[in-house]
mmCIF file of the C-alpha atoms, coordinates in Angstrom:
data_MODEL
# 
_entry.id   MODEL 
# 
loop_
_atom_site.group_PDB 
_atom_site.id 
_atom_site.type_symbol 
_atom_site.label_atom_id 
_atom_site.label_alt_id 
_atom_site.label_comp_id 
_atom_site.label_asym_id 
_atom_site.label_entity_id 
_atom_site.label_seq_id 
_atom_site.pdbx_PDB_ins_code 
_atom_site.Cartn_x 
_atom_site.Cartn_y 
_atom_site.Cartn_z 
_atom_site.occupancy 
_atom_site.B_iso_or_equiv 
_atom_site.pdbx_formal_charge 
_atom_site.auth_seq_id 
_atom_site.auth_comp_id 
_atom_site.auth_asym_id 
_atom_site.auth_atom_id 
_atom_site.pdbx_PDB_model_num 
ATOM 1   C CA . MET A 1 1   ? 101.163 270.275 0.364   1.00 0.00 ? 1   MET A CA 1 
ATOM 2   C CA . ARG A 1 2   ? 100.106 270.797 -3.247  1.00 0.00 ? 2   ARG A CA 1 
ATOM 3   C CA . LEU A 1 3   ? 97.659  267.907 -2.921  1.00 0.00 ? 3   LEU A CA 1 
ATOM 4   C CA . PHE A 1 4   ? 96.201  269.452 0.263   1.00 0.00 ? 4   PHE A CA 1 
ATOM 5   C CA . LEU A 1 5   ? 95.771  272.848 -1.471  1.00 0.00 ? 5   LEU A CA 1 
ATOM 6   C CA . ALA A 1 6   ? 94.177  271.214 -4.504  1.00 0.00 ? 6   ALA A CA 1 
ATOM 7   C CA . ILE A 1 7   ? 91.677  269.332 -2.335  1.00 0.00 ? 7   ILE A CA 1 
ATOM 8   C CA . THR A 1 8   ? 90.924  272.497 -0.321  1.00 0.00 ? 8   THR A CA 1 
ATOM 9   C CA . LEU A 1 9   ? 90.269  274.502 -3.481  1.00 0.00 ? 9   LEU A CA 1 
ATOM 10  C CA . LEU A 1 10  ? 88.049  271.727 -4.839  1.00 0.00 ? 10  LEU A CA 1 
ATOM 11  C CA . VAL A 1 11  ? 86.003  271.630 -1.633  1.00 0.00 ? 11  VAL A CA 1 
ATOM 12  C CA . LEU A 1 12  ? 85.626  275.428 -1.657  1.00 0.00 ? 12  LEU A CA 1 
ATOM 13  C CA . LEU A 1 13  ? 84.529  275.331 -5.300  1.00 0.00 ? 13  LEU A CA 1 
ATOM 14  C CA . VAL A 1 14  ? 81.889  272.702 -4.542  1.00 0.00 ? 14  VAL A CA 1 
ATOM 15  C CA . LEU A 1 15  ? 80.617  274.665 -1.525  1.00 0.00 ? 15  LEU A CA 1 
ATOM 16  C CA . LEU A 1 16  ? 80.405  277.893 -3.491  1.00 0.00 ? 16  LEU A CA 1 
ATOM 17  C CA . THR A 1 17  ? 78.607  276.159 -6.344  1.00 0.00 ? 17  THR A CA 1 
ATOM 18  C CA . CYS A 1 18  ? 76.034  274.638 -3.967  1.00 0.00 ? 18  CYS A CA 1 
ATOM 19  C CA . ALA A 1 19  ? 75.532  277.684 -1.729  1.00 0.00 ? 19  ALA A CA 1 
ATOM 20  C CA . PRO A 1 20  ? 72.081  279.290 -1.924  1.00 0.00 ? 20  PRO A CA 1 
ATOM 21  C CA . LEU A 1 21  ? 71.790  282.733 -3.507  1.00 0.00 ? 21  LEU A CA 1 
ATOM 22  C CA . PHE A 1 22  ? 70.294  285.400 -1.284  1.00 0.00 ? 22  PHE A CA 1 
ATOM 23  C CA . ALA A 1 23  ? 68.062  288.308 -2.261  1.00 0.00 ? 23  ALA A CA 1 
ATOM 24  C CA . ALA A 1 24  ? 70.542  290.721 -3.880  1.00 0.00 ? 24  ALA A CA 1 
ATOM 25  C CA . GLU A 1 25  ? 72.352  288.050 -5.913  1.00 0.00 ? 25  GLU A CA 1 
ATOM 26  C CA . ALA A 1 26  ? 69.052  286.499 -6.907  1.00 0.00 ? 26  ALA A CA 1 
ATOM 27  C CA . GLU A 1 27  ? 67.504  289.648 -8.429  1.00 0.00 ? 27  GLU A CA 1 
ATOM 28  C CA . PRO A 1 28  ? 68.138  288.499 -12.047 1.00 0.00 ? 28  PRO A CA 1 
ATOM 29  C CA . LEU A 1 29  ? 66.231  285.289 -11.335 1.00 0.00 ? 29  LEU A CA 1 
ATOM 30  C CA . PHE A 1 30  ? 63.324  287.172 -9.717  1.00 0.00 ? 30  PHE A CA 1 
ATOM 31  C CA . GLU A 1 31  ? 63.213  289.497 -12.736 1.00 0.00 ? 31  GLU A CA 1 
ATOM 32  C CA . ARG A 1 32  ? 63.181  286.456 -15.048 1.00 0.00 ? 32  ARG A CA 1 
ATOM 33  C CA . LEU A 1 33  ? 60.228  284.924 -13.164 1.00 0.00 ? 33  LEU A CA 1 
ATOM 34  C CA . GLU A 1 34  ? 58.326  288.232 -13.057 1.00 0.00 ? 34  GLU A CA 1 
ATOM 35  C CA . ALA A 1 35  ? 58.851  288.703 -16.803 1.00 0.00 ? 35  ALA A CA 1 
ATOM 36  C CA . ALA A 1 36  ? 57.488  285.219 -17.508 1.00 0.00 ? 36  ALA A CA 1 
ATOM 37  C CA . ALA A 1 37  ? 54.461  285.857 -15.253 1.00 0.00 ? 37  ALA A CA 1 
ATOM 38  C CA . THR A 1 38  ? 53.712  289.135 -17.056 1.00 0.00 ? 38  THR A CA 1 
ATOM 39  C CA . ASN A 1 39  ? 52.716  287.164 -20.144 1.00 0.00 ? 39  ASN A CA 1 
ATOM 40  C CA . VAL A 1 40  ? 50.478  284.728 -18.264 1.00 0.00 ? 40  VAL A CA 1 
ATOM 41  C CA . ARG A 1 41  ? 46.783  285.662 -18.387 1.00 0.00 ? 41  ARG A CA 1 
ATOM 42  C CA . THR A 1 42  ? 45.220  282.378 -17.296 1.00 0.00 ? 42  THR A CA 1 
ATOM 43  C CA . VAL A 1 43  ? 46.347  279.118 -15.704 1.00 0.00 ? 43  VAL A CA 1 
ATOM 44  C CA . THR A 1 44  ? 44.380  275.925 -15.134 1.00 0.00 ? 44  THR A CA 1 
ATOM 45  C CA . SER A 1 45  ? 45.836  272.740 -13.709 1.00 0.00 ? 45  SER A CA 1 
ATOM 46  C CA . ALA A 1 46  ? 45.194  269.628 -11.681 1.00 0.00 ? 46  ALA A CA 1 
ATOM 47  C CA . PHE A 1 47  ? 46.967  269.126 -8.363  1.00 0.00 ? 47  PHE A CA 1 
ATOM 48  C CA . THR A 1 48  ? 47.653  266.470 -5.766  1.00 0.00 ? 48  THR A CA 1 
ATOM 49  C CA . GLN A 1 49  ? 48.204  267.342 -2.126  1.00 0.00 ? 49  GLN A CA 1 
ATOM 50  C CA . GLU A 1 50  ? 50.142  265.166 0.314   1.00 0.00 ? 50  GLU A CA 1 
ATOM 51  C CA . LYS A 1 51  ? 49.995  265.733 4.064   1.00 0.00 ? 51  LYS A CA 1 
ATOM 52  C CA . ARG A 1 52  ? 52.901  264.092 5.892   1.00 0.00 ? 52  ARG A CA 1 
ATOM 53  C CA . LEU A 1 53  ? 52.660  263.897 9.683   1.00 0.00 ? 53  LEU A CA 1 
ATOM 54  C CA . ALA A 1 54  ? 55.925  263.649 11.600  1.00 0.00 ? 54  ALA A CA 1 
ATOM 55  C CA . ILE A 1 55  ? 54.574  261.073 14.080  1.00 0.00 ? 55  ILE A CA 1 
ATOM 56  C CA . PHE A 1 56  ? 52.936  258.750 11.498  1.00 0.00 ? 56  PHE A CA 1 
ATOM 57  C CA . ASP A 1 57  ? 54.198  256.926 8.406   1.00 0.00 ? 57  ASP A CA 1 
ATOM 58  C CA . GLU A 1 58  ? 50.853  257.381 6.660   1.00 0.00 ? 58  GLU A CA 1 
ATOM 59  C CA . VAL A 1 59  ? 50.590  260.022 3.955   1.00 0.00 ? 59  VAL A CA 1 
ATOM 60  C CA . LEU A 1 60  ? 47.186  261.679 3.511   1.00 0.00 ? 60  LEU A CA 1 
ATOM 61  C CA . THR A 1 61  ? 46.551  262.347 -0.168  1.00 0.00 ? 61  THR A CA 1 
ATOM 62  C CA . SER A 1 62  ? 43.910  264.490 -1.829  1.00 0.00 ? 62  SER A CA 1 
ATOM 63  C CA . SER A 1 63  ? 43.501  265.868 -5.345  1.00 0.00 ? 63  SER A CA 1 
ATOM 64  C CA . GLY A 1 64  ? 41.727  268.681 -7.106  1.00 0.00 ? 64  GLY A CA 1 
ATOM 65  C CA . ARG A 1 65  ? 41.984  271.456 -9.632  1.00 0.00 ? 65  ARG A CA 1 
ATOM 66  C CA . PHE A 1 66  ? 43.141  275.068 -9.713  1.00 0.00 ? 66  PHE A CA 1 
ATOM 67  C CA . ALA A 1 67  ? 42.278  277.989 -11.990 1.00 0.00 ? 67  ALA A CA 1 
ATOM 68  C CA . PHE A 1 68  ? 43.541  281.570 -12.164 1.00 0.00 ? 68  PHE A CA 1 
ATOM 69  C CA . ALA A 1 69  ? 42.648  284.489 -14.423 1.00 0.00 ? 69  ALA A CA 1 
ATOM 70  C CA . LYS A 1 70  ? 44.152  287.945 -14.206 1.00 0.00 ? 70  LYS A CA 1 
ATOM 71  C CA . PRO A 1 71  ? 43.842  290.087 -12.325 1.00 0.00 ? 71  PRO A CA 1 
ATOM 72  C CA . ASP A 1 72  ? 42.192  288.474 -9.312  1.00 0.00 ? 72  ASP A CA 1 
ATOM 73  C CA . GLN A 1 73  ? 40.055  285.437 -10.105 1.00 0.00 ? 73  GLN A CA 1 
ATOM 74  C CA . LEU A 1 74  ? 40.760  282.093 -8.439  1.00 0.00 ? 74  LEU A CA 1 
ATOM 75  C CA . ARG A 1 75  ? 39.262  278.648 -8.118  1.00 0.00 ? 75  ARG A CA 1 
ATOM 76  C CA . TRP A 1 76  ? 40.787  276.178 -5.629  1.00 0.00 ? 76  TRP A CA 1 
ATOM 77  C CA . GLU A 1 77  ? 38.824  272.931 -5.428  1.00 0.00 ? 77  GLU A CA 1 
ATOM 78  C CA . LEU A 1 78  ? 39.484  269.579 -3.774  1.00 0.00 ? 78  LEU A CA 1 
ATOM 79  C CA . LEU A 1 79  ? 37.648  266.770 -5.567  1.00 0.00 ? 79  LEU A CA 1 
ATOM 80  C CA . GLU A 1 80  ? 38.932  263.697 -3.688  1.00 0.00 ? 80  GLU A CA 1 
ATOM 81  C CA . PRO A 1 81  ? 38.390  262.430 -1.041  1.00 0.00 ? 81  PRO A CA 1 
ATOM 82  C CA . VAL A 1 82  ? 36.007  265.265 -0.088  1.00 0.00 ? 82  VAL A CA 1 
ATOM 83  C CA . LYS A 1 83  ? 34.643  267.939 -2.369  1.00 0.00 ? 83  LYS A CA 1 
ATOM 84  C CA . THR A 1 84  ? 35.495  271.298 -0.876  1.00 0.00 ? 84  THR A CA 1 
ATOM 85  C CA . GLY A 1 85  ? 36.907  274.561 -2.133  1.00 0.00 ? 85  GLY A CA 1 
ATOM 86  C CA . PHE A 1 86  ? 36.316  278.182 -2.956  1.00 0.00 ? 86  PHE A CA 1 
ATOM 87  C CA . VAL A 1 87  ? 36.085  280.646 -5.803  1.00 0.00 ? 87  VAL A CA 1 
ATOM 88  C CA . LEU A 1 88  ? 37.170  284.286 -5.678  1.00 0.00 ? 88  LEU A CA 1 
ATOM 89  C CA . SER A 1 89  ? 36.530  287.210 -7.980  1.00 0.00 ? 89  SER A CA 1 
ATOM 90  C CA . GLY A 1 90  ? 37.931  290.488 -6.724  1.00 0.00 ? 90  GLY A CA 1 
ATOM 91  C CA . ASP A 1 91  ? 37.201  290.815 -3.007  1.00 0.00 ? 91  ASP A CA 1 
ATOM 92  C CA . ARG A 1 92  ? 34.213  288.493 -2.954  1.00 0.00 ? 92  ARG A CA 1 
ATOM 93  C CA . GLY A 1 93  ? 33.965  284.753 -3.159  1.00 0.00 ? 93  GLY A CA 1 
ATOM 94  C CA . ARG A 1 94  ? 32.111  281.632 -2.165  1.00 0.00 ? 94  ARG A CA 1 
ATOM 95  C CA . ARG A 1 95  ? 33.323  278.504 -0.366  1.00 0.00 ? 95  ARG A CA 1 
ATOM 96  C CA . TRP A 1 96  ? 31.683  275.113 0.002   1.00 0.00 ? 96  TRP A CA 1 
ATOM 97  C CA . HIS A 1 97  ? 32.100  271.818 1.808   1.00 0.00 ? 97  HIS A CA 1 
ATOM 98  C CA . GLY A 1 98  ? 30.533  268.766 0.191   1.00 0.00 ? 98  GLY A CA 1 
ATOM 99  C CA . ARG A 1 99  ? 30.447  266.512 3.261   1.00 0.00 ? 99  ARG A CA 1 
ATOM 100 C CA . ALA A 1 100 ? 28.687  269.100 5.412   1.00 0.00 ? 100 ALA A CA 1 
ATOM 101 C CA . GLY A 1 101 ? 26.569  270.218 2.479   1.00 0.00 ? 101 GLY A CA 1 
ATOM 102 C CA . THR A 1 102 ? 27.296  273.857 3.273   1.00 0.00 ? 102 THR A CA 1 
ATOM 103 C CA . SER A 1 103 ? 28.061  276.803 1.048   1.00 0.00 ? 103 SER A CA 1 
ATOM 104 C CA . GLU A 1 104 ? 28.540  280.436 2.007   1.00 0.00 ? 104 GLU A CA 1 
ATOM 105 C CA . SER A 1 105 ? 29.690  283.738 0.588   1.00 0.00 ? 105 SER A CA 1 
ATOM 106 C CA . PHE A 1 106 ? 32.677  285.625 1.970   1.00 0.00 ? 106 PHE A CA 1 
ATOM 107 C CA . ASP A 1 107 ? 34.465  288.923 1.546   1.00 0.00 ? 107 ASP A CA 1 
ATOM 108 C CA . ILE A 1 108 ? 38.256  288.910 2.023   1.00 0.00 ? 108 ILE A CA 1 
ATOM 109 C CA . ARG A 1 109 ? 38.064  292.445 3.473   1.00 0.00 ? 109 ARG A CA 1 
ATOM 110 C CA . SER A 1 110 ? 36.275  291.011 6.523   1.00 0.00 ? 110 SER A CA 1 
ATOM 111 C CA . ASP A 1 111 ? 37.529  287.391 6.480   1.00 0.00 ? 111 ASP A CA 1 
ATOM 112 C CA . PRO A 1 112 ? 41.217  287.331 7.564   1.00 0.00 ? 112 PRO A CA 1 
ATOM 113 C CA . MET A 1 113 ? 41.751  283.603 6.903   1.00 0.00 ? 113 MET A CA 1 
ATOM 114 C CA . MET A 1 114 ? 40.394  283.728 3.364   1.00 0.00 ? 114 MET A CA 1 
ATOM 115 C CA . ARG A 1 115 ? 42.364  286.928 2.737   1.00 0.00 ? 115 ARG A CA 1 
ATOM 116 C CA . ILE A 1 116 ? 45.613  285.150 3.683   1.00 0.00 ? 116 ILE A CA 1 
ATOM 117 C CA . VAL A 1 117 ? 44.812  282.159 1.462   1.00 0.00 ? 117 VAL A CA 1 
ATOM 118 C CA . ALA A 1 118 ? 43.816  284.361 -1.472  1.00 0.00 ? 118 ALA A CA 1 
ATOM 119 C CA . GLU A 1 119 ? 46.858  286.643 -1.116  1.00 0.00 ? 119 GLU A CA 1 
ATOM 120 C CA . GLN A 1 120 ? 49.240  283.667 -1.112  1.00 0.00 ? 120 GLN A CA 1 
ATOM 121 C CA . LEU A 1 121 ? 47.695  282.056 -4.198  1.00 0.00 ? 121 LEU A CA 1 
ATOM 122 C CA . LEU A 1 122 ? 47.525  285.343 -6.102  1.00 0.00 ? 122 LEU A CA 1 
ATOM 123 C CA . ALA A 1 123 ? 51.112  286.276 -5.186  1.00 0.00 ? 123 ALA A CA 1 
ATOM 124 C CA . TRP A 1 124 ? 52.435  283.020 -6.628  1.00 0.00 ? 124 TRP A CA 1 
ATOM 125 C CA . ALA A 1 125 ? 50.189  283.089 -9.673  1.00 0.00 ? 125 ALA A CA 1 
ATOM 126 C CA . ARG A 1 126 ? 51.425  286.627 -10.462 1.00 0.00 ? 126 ARG A CA 1 
ATOM 127 C CA . ALA A 1 127 ? 55.035  286.013 -9.278  1.00 0.00 ? 127 ALA A CA 1 
ATOM 128 C CA . ASP A 1 128 ? 54.585  289.136 -7.126  1.00 0.00 ? 128 ASP A CA 1 
ATOM 129 C CA . PHE A 1 129 ? 58.049  289.313 -5.554  1.00 0.00 ? 129 PHE A CA 1 
ATOM 130 C CA . GLY A 1 130 ? 57.420  292.782 -4.110  1.00 0.00 ? 130 GLY A CA 1 
ATOM 131 C CA . TRP A 1 131 ? 54.646  291.325 -1.947  1.00 0.00 ? 131 TRP A CA 1 
ATOM 132 C CA . LEU A 1 132 ? 56.686  288.212 -1.144  1.00 0.00 ? 132 LEU A CA 1 
ATOM 133 C CA . ARG A 1 133 ? 59.843  290.141 -0.140  1.00 0.00 ? 133 ARG A CA 1 
ATOM 134 C CA . GLU A 1 134 ? 57.868  292.071 2.470   1.00 0.00 ? 134 GLU A CA 1 
ATOM 135 C CA . ARG A 1 135 ? 56.804  288.851 4.165   1.00 0.00 ? 135 ARG A CA 1 
ATOM 136 C CA . TYR A 1 136 ? 59.605  286.349 3.560   1.00 0.00 ? 136 TYR A CA 1 
ATOM 137 C CA . GLN A 1 137 ? 63.376  286.050 3.456   1.00 0.00 ? 137 GLN A CA 1 
ATOM 138 C CA . LEU A 1 138 ? 64.013  284.568 0.013   1.00 0.00 ? 138 LEU A CA 1 
ATOM 139 C CA . GLU A 1 139 ? 66.795  282.117 -0.842  1.00 0.00 ? 139 GLU A CA 1 
ATOM 140 C CA . VAL A 1 140 ? 67.430  280.601 -4.256  1.00 0.00 ? 140 VAL A CA 1 
ATOM 141 C CA . LEU A 1 141 ? 68.115  276.877 -4.014  1.00 0.00 ? 141 LEU A CA 1 
ATOM 142 C CA . GLY A 1 142 ? 68.293  276.348 -7.773  1.00 0.00 ? 142 GLY A CA 1 
ATOM 143 C CA . GLU A 1 143 ? 67.874  278.323 -10.994 1.00 0.00 ? 143 GLU A CA 1 
ATOM 144 C CA . ASN A 1 144 ? 66.823  275.665 -13.538 1.00 0.00 ? 144 ASN A CA 1 
ATOM 145 C CA . PRO A 1 145 ? 64.156  274.990 -12.549 1.00 0.00 ? 145 PRO A CA 1 
ATOM 146 C CA . ALA A 1 146 ? 63.807  278.005 -10.288 1.00 0.00 ? 146 ALA A CA 1 
ATOM 147 C CA . THR A 1 147 ? 63.604  276.687 -6.727  1.00 0.00 ? 147 THR A CA 1 
ATOM 148 C CA . LEU A 1 148 ? 63.084  279.048 -3.789  1.00 0.00 ? 148 LEU A CA 1 
ATOM 149 C CA . LYS A 1 149 ? 63.062  278.740 -0.026  1.00 0.00 ? 149 LYS A CA 1 
ATOM 150 C CA . LEU A 1 150 ? 60.942  281.258 1.893   1.00 0.00 ? 150 LEU A CA 1 
ATOM 151 C CA . ILE A 1 151 ? 61.369  281.879 5.603   1.00 0.00 ? 151 ILE A CA 1 
ATOM 152 C CA . PRO A 1 152 ? 58.690  284.070 7.242   1.00 0.00 ? 152 PRO A CA 1 
ATOM 153 C CA . ARG A 1 153 ? 60.088  287.429 8.411   1.00 0.00 ? 153 ARG A CA 1 
ATOM 154 C CA . THR A 1 154 ? 57.676  287.310 11.333  1.00 0.00 ? 154 THR A CA 1 
ATOM 155 C CA . GLU A 1 155 ? 56.338  284.254 13.098  1.00 0.00 ? 155 GLU A CA 1 
ATOM 156 C CA . VAL A 1 156 ? 53.381  282.833 11.184  1.00 0.00 ? 156 VAL A CA 1 
ATOM 157 C CA . GLY A 1 157 ? 51.877  280.312 13.578  1.00 0.00 ? 157 GLY A CA 1 
ATOM 158 C CA . PHE A 1 158 ? 52.945  276.803 12.641  1.00 0.00 ? 158 PHE A CA 1 
ATOM 159 C CA . LEU A 1 159 ? 54.959  277.620 9.490   1.00 0.00 ? 159 LEU A CA 1 
ATOM 160 C CA . ASP A 1 160 ? 58.733  277.066 9.448   1.00 0.00 ? 160 ASP A CA 1 
ATOM 161 C CA . HIS A 1 161 ? 59.415  277.633 5.758   1.00 0.00 ? 161 HIS A CA 1 
ATOM 162 C CA . LEU A 1 162 ? 58.101  277.178 2.226   1.00 0.00 ? 162 LEU A CA 1 
ATOM 163 C CA . LYS A 1 163 ? 59.850  275.585 -0.741  1.00 0.00 ? 163 LYS A CA 1 
ATOM 164 C CA . ILE A 1 164 ? 58.606  276.595 -4.186  1.00 0.00 ? 164 ILE A CA 1 
ATOM 165 C CA . ILE A 1 165 ? 59.597  274.962 -7.489  1.00 0.00 ? 165 ILE A CA 1 
ATOM 166 C CA . PHE A 1 166 ? 58.642  276.650 -10.767 1.00 0.00 ? 166 PHE A CA 1 
ATOM 167 C CA . ALA A 1 167 ? 57.983  274.946 -14.093 1.00 0.00 ? 167 ALA A CA 1 
ATOM 168 C CA . ALA A 1 168 ? 60.906  274.728 -16.507 1.00 0.00 ? 168 ALA A CA 1 
ATOM 169 C CA . ASP A 1 169 ? 59.490  277.592 -18.629 1.00 0.00 ? 169 ASP A CA 1 
ATOM 170 C CA . ASP A 1 170 ? 58.995  279.802 -15.499 1.00 0.00 ? 170 ASP A CA 1 
ATOM 171 C CA . THR A 1 171 ? 55.320  280.432 -16.329 1.00 0.00 ? 171 THR A CA 1 
ATOM 172 C CA . HIS A 1 172 ? 53.799  278.847 -13.220 1.00 0.00 ? 172 HIS A CA 1 
ATOM 173 C CA . VAL A 1 173 ? 54.516  277.130 -9.922  1.00 0.00 ? 173 VAL A CA 1 
ATOM 174 C CA . GLN A 1 174 ? 54.885  273.367 -10.251 1.00 0.00 ? 174 GLN A CA 1 
ATOM 175 C CA . GLN A 1 175 ? 55.324  272.381 -6.590  1.00 0.00 ? 175 GLN A CA 1 
ATOM 176 C CA . VAL A 1 176 ? 54.764  273.960 -3.177  1.00 0.00 ? 176 VAL A CA 1 
ATOM 177 C CA . GLU A 1 177 ? 56.097  272.487 0.058   1.00 0.00 ? 177 GLU A CA 1 
ATOM 178 C CA . MET A 1 178 ? 54.937  273.847 3.426   1.00 0.00 ? 178 MET A CA 1 
ATOM 179 C CA . HIS A 1 179 ? 57.207  272.705 6.241   1.00 0.00 ? 179 HIS A CA 1 
ATOM 180 C CA . GLU A 1 180 ? 55.881  273.164 9.748   1.00 0.00 ? 180 GLU A CA 1 
ATOM 181 C CA . GLN A 1 181 ? 57.812  273.710 12.960  1.00 0.00 ? 181 GLN A CA 1 
ATOM 182 C CA . ASP A 1 182 ? 56.715  270.338 14.385  1.00 0.00 ? 182 ASP A CA 1 
ATOM 183 C CA . GLY A 1 183 ? 58.047  268.382 11.379  1.00 0.00 ? 183 GLY A CA 1 
ATOM 184 C CA . ASP A 1 184 ? 54.747  267.988 9.527   1.00 0.00 ? 184 ASP A CA 1 
ATOM 185 C CA . ALA A 1 185 ? 54.766  268.906 5.840   1.00 0.00 ? 185 ALA A CA 1 
ATOM 186 C CA . THR A 1 186 ? 52.269  269.477 3.045   1.00 0.00 ? 186 THR A CA 1 
ATOM 187 C CA . ILE A 1 187 ? 53.385  269.006 -0.562  1.00 0.00 ? 187 ILE A CA 1 
ATOM 188 C CA . ILE A 1 188 ? 51.236  270.224 -3.463  1.00 0.00 ? 188 ILE A CA 1 
ATOM 189 C CA . ARG A 1 189 ? 52.189  269.131 -6.999  1.00 0.00 ? 189 ARG A CA 1 
ATOM 190 C CA . PHE A 1 190 ? 50.536  270.816 -9.987  1.00 0.00 ? 190 PHE A CA 1 
ATOM 191 C CA . SER A 1 191 ? 50.157  268.893 -13.258 1.00 0.00 ? 191 SER A CA 1 
ATOM 192 C CA . ASP A 1 192 ? 48.625  269.197 -16.726 1.00 0.00 ? 192 ASP A CA 1 
ATOM 193 C CA . ALA A 1 193 ? 48.918  272.981 -16.584 1.00 0.00 ? 193 ALA A CA 1 
ATOM 194 C CA . ILE A 1 194 ? 47.280  274.901 -19.423 1.00 0.00 ? 194 ILE A CA 1 
ATOM 195 C CA . ILE A 1 195 ? 48.510  278.454 -19.927 1.00 0.00 ? 195 ILE A CA 1 
ATOM 196 C CA . ASN A 1 196 ? 46.673  281.358 -21.609 1.00 0.00 ? 196 ASN A CA 1 
ATOM 197 C CA . GLN A 1 197 ? 43.666  279.401 -22.840 1.00 0.00 ? 197 GLN A CA 1 
ATOM 198 C CA . PRO A 1 198 ? 40.173  280.897 -22.360 1.00 0.00 ? 198 PRO A CA 1 
ATOM 199 C CA . VAL A 1 199 ? 38.635  280.041 -18.975 1.00 0.00 ? 199 VAL A CA 1 
ATOM 200 C CA . PRO A 1 200 ? 34.807  280.314 -18.783 1.00 0.00 ? 200 PRO A CA 1 
ATOM 201 C CA . ASP A 1 201 ? 33.479  282.906 -16.330 1.00 0.00 ? 201 ASP A CA 1 
ATOM 202 C CA . GLU A 1 202 ? 31.442  280.086 -14.703 1.00 0.00 ? 202 GLU A CA 1 
ATOM 203 C CA . THR A 1 203 ? 34.730  278.608 -13.428 1.00 0.00 ? 203 THR A CA 1 
ATOM 204 C CA . PHE A 1 204 ? 34.918  281.440 -10.909 1.00 0.00 ? 204 PHE A CA 1 
ATOM 205 C CA . ARG A 1 205 ? 31.310  281.110 -9.737  1.00 0.00 ? 205 ARG A CA 1 
ATOM 206 C CA . ASN A 1 206 ? 29.672  278.431 -7.616  1.00 0.00 ? 206 ASN A CA 1 
# 
């Protein structure tokens, strides 16, 4: 009997240790991440993007670079295998596609798709948990490094959930996983991040 109780207690302890933290319990972690983001003025990094299709073994890989400057400047650019991307400064931006040889201006106030993309990137760059809480149910999968699972509060097309992993010093996102309802997944890994170094204004023009 004592052995049974000991094993039961051990199993419960393991389950409690591994259980995800939900919003209320996770507030100290969110406050930690927001505090770290407060001191971040600029971020530049490289990234690789893997697209995994549920029905194929092949992984589609691309790579590029990312730049952010407070309050609302972004550059998201794929360099391989096709040069494509966009820059944003305030509400206005420009996107381009190298293969098609096209480039056009946009305004996120009248371009819903670009508004969604820009809002997501800015929310993570700023660690804006107020914005994120309104749109996702947040679970903490780990604290060191901070690892979060986000489930959309309302159906968002193909998206099942997001998994976000922060850098060890909490200053920026190191990995984003987008898991789709059909089993497909996109994984973006950021590397060689440079924090709070001057970023030329030309970075956010094209």
